[in-house]
Amino acid sequence: MPIYIHHDEPVFHLKGGNTSYVLAYTPTGLLAHLYWGPALSDQPLLSLISHADRRFTPDLRAVDFQGCREQMPCEFPSLGTGDFRLPAIEVLHADGSSVVDFRYISSRIIPGKPALEGLPAVYAEDGDGAETLEIFLEDAPSRLRVCLLYTVFPASDALMRSVRLENAGVRAVRIERMASASVDIGRSSFDTITLSGSWGRERRIDRTPLRPGTFSIESARGVSSHQFSPFIALADHDANETSGSVFALSFVYSGNFFAEASVEQFGTTRLHMGINPRDFSWLLESGETFQAPEVVMVHSASGLRGLSKTFHALYGKRLARGSWRDRERPILVNNWEATYFDFNQEKITDIARAASRVGIETLVLDDGWFGHRDKDDSSLGDWVADRRKLPDGLDGLARRINYLGLTFGLWFEPEMVSPDSDLYRAHPDWCIHVSGRLRTEMRNQLVLDFSRSEVRDHIVAALSSVLESAPIAYVKWDMNRGLTEVGSAALAPGRQRETAHRYCLGVYEVMERVTSRFPKVLFESCSSGGARFDAGLMYYMPQAWTSDDMDPLERLKIQWSTSLVFPASMIGTHVGTSPNHTTHRTLPLKTRGAVAMSGAFGYELDLSRQTEEDLAAMRVQVAFFRAVRTIVQFGDFYRLVSPYSSDEAAWSFVSPDKRESFAVYVRVRHEPNAPVVTLRLAGLDSGSMYHVVEGFDDGLAMARGTGFVMGGDLLMKAGMVVPCLSGDMQCALWRLRVSTG
Ligand code: DGJ
């Protein structure tokens, strides 16, 4: 039973894994946040209020915070009644006022975890033992009712939180801000950790001390964005990879978000996450409800490693769904950087032929196969194969690829329309736009208005017809621009600011329909690289393209940071061309391979034009990856040496039974006569001896007994010596297996 309601105290104690979360209500029904941190035993907890109450009244029964709301640690802060910090909700009542004062009415515990209508969310399976607490609050004058939802799993440190607002009054209200989670933490001695960046440089870790005032991140682009990820953490100043407290919020949402950490006069911190209120409002008629997306809250008392372990387990197994959740992901070759738009059936077949010799399992045909798309200025929306390039159509090409022993994958950008397309000519009002204003084109394209059901139906039908027309085993679902002139021709003037959220809900609906209609297809999301690499999309598609930047030097940081939240199975990563198309660096194939095989692995170069020597090396890489794929995609991940703090990086994967491991070390910059480097591993069984082989080994070196044997204890405490590496961006990699000899 992870949720306890105390009968002699107005207290709720939610306990999951090694974490407790405690809330209580005052005699006048104000909901107070009492605790979030290491697990507490089940005991009287009301005295926790003394930590927060500045008047030292260690009894909540005697505290009502009237007139001093800003001293109260709130669970769902209201606006206009004396708490001058950021409210969780802002509404505009029919009388033009905006005061709300939510008070406790009732609560209940339900087994499992209810789905959130129309939204992605963590789910529970039978036997998980999950429980959900619903707390009902009401603003009596307006009869607005809030249901706060909290789910805990007995064995996970994560807490899932969301909010449902119901208008039980007689008059409509306009929601102007709606947090999914707001939590007051009783101190401010933290660093914030966020993931920020740009195209080709996504999700770099930013760590900065909290100061009095506010620190916020957001997206207003209609997608979660390259610039900021919907993730924010507060870490002890001395928290590191393996120790210290970290409190993190991750948003299960793919549209505009806002997250803030604010430190107020008493040195406490309010952490807030929700839909971005910028250009958002929602008209809630009498009798209607509004469901806010889910926030996953994770506490770790064992630093960033503990944090990631919780996220990886939860997102890998209880956010990702479908037949691919637990299956090894195919090794791909994608033709984008090999050909861009300049390909035909023969060229793609040549690449597939070479891929088949290398042992690659899926060929993905990227952008340019439809309409008359020879560059990026036409045909989005016209999902019909271009017979000039593909005379035998998709079916003919897919069958050729299948004949070569590979499955066939296809690129789409379903949410877009080119002004030069039959779809746009037939339905010029089907794009997001504001009547009478310029429709800003980005990459020569406009965004389809997925808030409209007829647009969604059309796209589901168009995609379904392509997916039914050929043996397509994989889909790359791209999205290459942000939203501008945000408005919908189908919405009333008073509802225009609902467009961006309705668009996101529309995307989710289309994804749900398409993925459930084609359950065997592996879907990978993509957004101009990693502009929509978020927990929301992972509910529909179990892996995502991480960045268009395939330079392994850049990927060291991108993948390291992405791994804070997401497991390797979700991180799409390919071996690109050298010199790299984004950074123009020349990079060794071994390092390109080692970095790329730390996720959902593939190649993205013209295999038909590689030297025999490189093809042979790739064949060995592919065979090696097959041998370690399960550990990489479903094992435990350890960040060992940070690319942020040195000219090197290292990480490893360990099988759940600790019998096998795969470790990588990269030296970024060559130093003459560099000091000896020892690499200390993690997660091994200290009592076992491990057979260790360096280099891409398809099993033969292991079988022959080459390499060396070393104890798990030594490997973790003393470390193993990294071989001398000569040149920039060189790497060593090791496969370890418990020695039976
Ligand atoms: C952006 C993606 O990130 C690339 O991988 C590629 O699919 C292009 N779009 C195609 O237009």
PDB file of N, CA and C in Angstrom, residues 199-200 333-343 347-348 351 364-367 476 529 545 547-551 555 574-584 592 603-607 609-610:
ATOM      1  N   TRP A 199      19.285  23.792 -32.431  1.00  0.00           N
ATOM      2  CA  TRP A 199      19.350  22.734 -33.443  1.00  0.00           C
ATOM      3  C   TRP A 199      20.800  22.218 -33.531  1.00  0.00           C
ATOM      4  N   GLY A 200      20.993  20.933 -33.587  1.00  0.00           N
ATOM      5  CA  GLY A 200      22.336  20.361 -33.695  1.00  0.00           C
ATOM      6  C   GLY A 200      23.111  20.384 -32.391  1.00  0.00           C
ATOM      7  N   VAL A 333      19.744   1.622 -41.647  1.00  0.00           N
ATOM      8  CA  VAL A 333      20.496   2.571 -42.459  1.00  0.00           C
ATOM      9  C   VAL A 333      19.466   3.550 -43.017  1.00  0.00           C
ATOM     10  N   ASN A 334      19.772   4.831 -42.877  1.00  0.00           N
ATOM     11  CA  ASN A 334      18.869   5.875 -43.349  1.00  0.00           C
ATOM     12  C   ASN A 334      19.573   6.624 -44.480  1.00  0.00           C
ATOM     13  N   ASN A 335      18.842   6.926 -45.535  1.00  0.00           N
ATOM     14  CA  ASN A 335      19.507   7.514 -46.723  1.00  0.00           C
ATOM     15  C   ASN A 335      19.626   9.042 -46.679  1.00  0.00           C
ATOM     16  N   TRP A 336      19.161   9.699 -45.600  1.00  0.00           N
ATOM     17  CA  TRP A 336      19.076  11.166 -45.656  1.00  0.00           C
ATOM     18  C   TRP A 336      20.432  11.809 -45.957  1.00  0.00           C
ATOM     19  N   GLU A 337      21.408  11.626 -45.105  1.00  0.00           N
ATOM     20  CA  GLU A 337      22.687  12.290 -45.364  1.00  0.00           C
ATOM     21  C   GLU A 337      23.465  11.598 -46.487  1.00  0.00           C
ATOM     22  N   ALA A 338      22.985  10.455 -46.940  1.00  0.00           N
ATOM     23  CA  ALA A 338      23.647   9.786 -48.081  1.00  0.00           C
ATOM     24  C   ALA A 338      23.245  10.442 -49.395  1.00  0.00           C
ATOM     25  N   THR A 339      21.974  10.812 -49.509  1.00  0.00           N
ATOM     26  CA  THR A 339      21.472  11.274 -50.813  1.00  0.00           C
ATOM     27  C   THR A 339      20.706  12.592 -50.741  1.00  0.00           C
ATOM     28  N   TYR A 340      20.238  12.968 -49.572  1.00  0.00           N
ATOM     29  CA  TYR A 340      19.236  14.038 -49.435  1.00  0.00           C
ATOM     30  C   TYR A 340      18.096  13.736 -50.420  1.00  0.00           C
ATOM     31  N   PHE A 341      17.699  14.711 -51.248  1.00  0.00           N
ATOM     32  CA  PHE A 341      16.521  14.452 -52.104  1.00  0.00           C
ATOM     33  C   PHE A 341      16.892  13.736 -53.412  1.00  0.00           C
ATOM     34  N   ASP A 342      18.191  13.578 -53.622  1.00  0.00           N
ATOM     35  CA  ASP A 342      18.665  13.107 -54.921  1.00  0.00           C
ATOM     36  C   ASP A 342      18.859  11.588 -54.926  1.00  0.00           C
ATOM     37  N   PHE A 343      17.766  10.873 -55.103  1.00  0.00           N
ATOM     38  CA  PHE A 343      17.881   9.403 -55.134  1.00  0.00           C
ATOM     39  C   PHE A 343      16.849   8.849 -56.105  1.00  0.00           C
ATOM     40  N   LYS A 347      19.435   3.712 -56.672  1.00  0.00           N
ATOM     41  CA  LYS A 347      20.365   4.193 -55.638  1.00  0.00           C
ATOM     42  C   LYS A 347      20.009   3.592 -54.269  1.00  0.00           C
ATOM     43  N   ILE A 348      18.728   3.613 -53.960  1.00  0.00           N
ATOM     44  CA  ILE A 348      18.304   3.087 -52.651  1.00  0.00           C
ATOM     45  C   ILE A 348      18.582   1.586 -52.578  1.00  0.00           C
ATOM     46  N   ILE A 351      22.212   1.022 -51.858  1.00  0.00           N
ATOM     47  CA  ILE A 351      22.520   1.208 -50.423  1.00  0.00           C
ATOM     48  C   ILE A 351      22.061  -0.024 -49.636  1.00  0.00           C
ATOM     49  N   VAL A 364      15.768   2.697 -44.155  1.00  0.00           N
ATOM     50  CA  VAL A 364      14.762   3.752 -44.007  1.00  0.00           C
ATOM     51  C   VAL A 364      14.907   4.745 -45.146  1.00  0.00           C
ATOM     52  N   LEU A 365      13.830   4.886 -45.905  1.00  0.00           N
ATOM     53  CA  LEU A 365      13.807   5.875 -46.985  1.00  0.00           C
ATOM     54  C   LEU A 365      13.298   7.182 -46.392  1.00  0.00           C
ATOM     55  N   ASP A 366      14.141   8.198 -46.418  1.00  0.00           N
ATOM     56  CA  ASP A 366      13.824   9.470 -45.759  1.00  0.00           C
ATOM     57  C   ASP A 366      13.066  10.389 -46.718  1.00  0.00           C
ATOM     58  N   ASP A 367      13.087  11.650 -46.449  1.00  0.00           N
ATOM     59  CA  ASP A 367      12.324  12.689 -47.146  1.00  0.00           C
ATOM     60  C   ASP A 367      12.560  12.641 -48.666  1.00  0.00           C
ATOM     61  N   LYS A 476       9.463   6.858 -39.634  1.00  0.00           N
ATOM     62  CA  LYS A 476      10.102   8.013 -38.989  1.00  0.00           C
ATOM     63  C   LYS A 476       9.128   9.178 -39.126  1.00  0.00           C
ATOM     64  N   GLY A 529      15.668  16.977 -36.084  1.00  0.00           N
ATOM     65  CA  GLY A 529      16.582  16.492 -35.052  1.00  0.00           C
ATOM     66  C   GLY A 529      15.777  16.269 -33.788  1.00  0.00           C
ATOM     67  N   TRP A 545      14.527  10.457 -32.715  1.00  0.00           N
ATOM     68  CA  TRP A 545      15.781  10.901 -33.302  1.00  0.00           C
ATOM     69  C   TRP A 545      16.317  12.029 -32.409  1.00  0.00           C
ATOM     70  N   SER A 547      19.233  14.063 -32.518  1.00  0.00           N
ATOM     71  CA  SER A 547      19.780  15.308 -33.056  1.00  0.00           C
ATOM     72  C   SER A 547      20.217  15.042 -34.487  1.00  0.00           C
ATOM     73  N   ASP A 548      20.146  16.073 -35.324  1.00  0.00           N
ATOM     74  CA  ASP A 548      20.687  15.909 -36.681  1.00  0.00           C
ATOM     75  C   ASP A 548      22.206  15.906 -36.669  1.00  0.00           C
ATOM     76  N   ASP A 549      22.772  16.276 -35.551  1.00  0.00           N
ATOM     77  CA  ASP A 549      24.227  16.325 -35.444  1.00  0.00           C
ATOM     78  C   ASP A 549      24.742  14.942 -35.046  1.00  0.00           C
ATOM     79  N   MET A 550      25.397  14.290 -36.005  1.00  0.00           N
ATOM     80  CA  MET A 550      25.892  12.932 -35.732  1.00  0.00           C
ATOM     81  C   MET A 550      27.373  12.911 -35.398  1.00  0.00           C
ATOM     82  N   ASP A 551      27.994  14.084 -35.324  1.00  0.00           N
ATOM     83  CA  ASP A 551      29.400  14.149 -34.932  1.00  0.00           C
ATOM     84  C   ASP A 551      29.525  13.569 -33.522  1.00  0.00           C
ATOM     85  N   ARG A 555      27.829  14.500 -29.966  1.00  0.00           N
ATOM     86  CA  ARG A 555      26.936  13.501 -29.380  1.00  0.00           C
ATOM     87  C   ARG A 555      27.345  13.102 -27.967  1.00  0.00           C
ATOM     88  N   HIS A 574      23.039   7.465 -34.885  1.00  0.00           N
ATOM     89  CA  HIS A 574      23.578   6.860 -36.107  1.00  0.00           C
ATOM     90  C   HIS A 574      25.049   7.197 -36.328  1.00  0.00           C
ATOM     91  N   VAL A 575      25.712   6.322 -37.052  1.00  0.00           N
ATOM     92  CA  VAL A 575      27.058   6.607 -37.545  1.00  0.00           C
ATOM     93  C   VAL A 575      26.889   7.474 -38.794  1.00  0.00           C
ATOM     94  N   GLY A 576      27.445   8.675 -38.756  1.00  0.00           N
ATOM     95  CA  GLY A 576      27.323   9.560 -39.916  1.00  0.00           C
ATOM     96  C   GLY A 576      28.578   9.540 -40.764  1.00  0.00           C
ATOM     97  N   THR A 577      28.528  10.359 -41.799  1.00  0.00           N
ATOM     98  CA  THR A 577      29.646  10.469 -42.746  1.00  0.00           C
ATOM     99  C   THR A 577      30.829  11.187 -42.101  1.00  0.00           C
ATOM    100  N   SER A 578      32.012  10.931 -42.610  1.00  0.00           N
ATOM    101  CA  SER A 578      33.185  11.715 -42.209  1.00  0.00           C
ATOM    102  C   SER A 578      33.838  12.241 -43.490  1.00  0.00           C
ATOM    103  N   PRO A 579      34.105  13.552 -43.575  1.00  0.00           N
ATOM    104  CA  PRO A 579      33.806  14.618 -42.634  1.00  0.00           C
ATOM    105  C   PRO A 579      32.306  14.747 -42.371  1.00  0.00           C
ATOM    106  N   ASN A 580      32.024  15.100 -41.117  1.00  0.00           N
ATOM    107  CA  ASN A 580      30.643  15.212 -40.680  1.00  0.00           C
ATOM    108  C   ASN A 580      29.935  16.360 -41.395  1.00  0.00           C
ATOM    109  N   HIS A 581      28.654  16.141 -41.758  1.00  0.00           N
ATOM    110  CA  HIS A 581      27.926  17.150 -42.539  1.00  0.00           C
ATOM    111  C   HIS A 581      27.580  18.406 -41.731  1.00  0.00           C
ATOM    112  N   THR A 582      27.552  18.316 -40.434  1.00  0.00           N
ATOM    113  CA  THR A 582      27.197  19.485 -39.636  1.00  0.00           C
ATOM    114  C   THR A 582      28.434  20.236 -39.152  1.00  0.00           C
ATOM    115  N   THR A 583      29.414  19.500 -38.655  1.00  0.00           N
ATOM    116  CA  THR A 583      30.583  20.171 -38.053  1.00  0.00           C
ATOM    117  C   THR A 583      31.805  20.136 -38.956  1.00  0.00           C
ATOM    118  N   HIS A 584      31.750  19.328 -40.016  1.00  0.00           N
ATOM    119  CA  HIS A 584      32.861  19.185 -40.977  1.00  0.00           C
ATOM    120  C   HIS A 584      34.099  18.556 -40.355  1.00  0.00           C
ATOM    121  N   ARG A 592      32.961   6.770 -34.145  1.00  0.00           N
ATOM    122  CA  ARG A 592      31.594   7.001 -34.630  1.00  0.00           C
ATOM    123  C   ARG A 592      30.717   5.806 -34.258  1.00  0.00           C
ATOM    124  N   TYR A 603      23.090   3.549 -39.196  1.00  0.00           N
ATOM    125  CA  TYR A 603      24.068   4.252 -40.038  1.00  0.00           C
ATOM    126  C   TYR A 603      23.305   5.253 -40.890  1.00  0.00           C
ATOM    127  N   GLU A 604      23.979   6.336 -41.228  1.00  0.00           N
ATOM    128  CA  GLU A 604      23.337   7.324 -42.086  1.00  0.00           C
ATOM    129  C   GLU A 604      24.400   7.896 -43.017  1.00  0.00           C
ATOM    130  N   LEU A 605      24.805   7.091 -43.965  1.00  0.00           N
ATOM    131  CA  LEU A 605      25.819   7.487 -44.935  1.00  0.00           C
ATOM    132  C   LEU A 605      25.617   6.606 -46.155  1.00  0.00           C
ATOM    133  N   ASP A 606      26.319   6.944 -47.231  1.00  0.00           N
ATOM    134  CA  ASP A 606      26.123   6.204 -48.472  1.00  0.00           C
ATOM    135  C   ASP A 606      26.942   4.919 -48.441  1.00  0.00           C
ATOM    136  N   LEU A 607      26.302   3.858 -47.981  1.00  0.00           N
ATOM    137  CA  LEU A 607      27.020   2.587 -47.839  1.00  0.00           C
ATOM    138  C   LEU A 607      27.505   2.061 -49.179  1.00  0.00           C
ATOM    139  N   ARG A 609      29.022   3.585 -51.304  1.00  0.00           N
ATOM    140  CA  ARG A 609      30.265   4.251 -51.710  1.00  0.00           C
ATOM    141  C   ARG A 609      31.363   4.152 -50.659  1.00  0.00           C
ATOM    142  N   GLN A 610      31.252   3.223 -49.761  1.00  0.00           N
ATOM    143  CA  GLN A 610      32.301   3.041 -48.747  1.00  0.00           C
ATOM    144  C   GLN A 610      33.384   2.114 -49.289  1.00  0.00           C
TER     145      GLN A 610
END
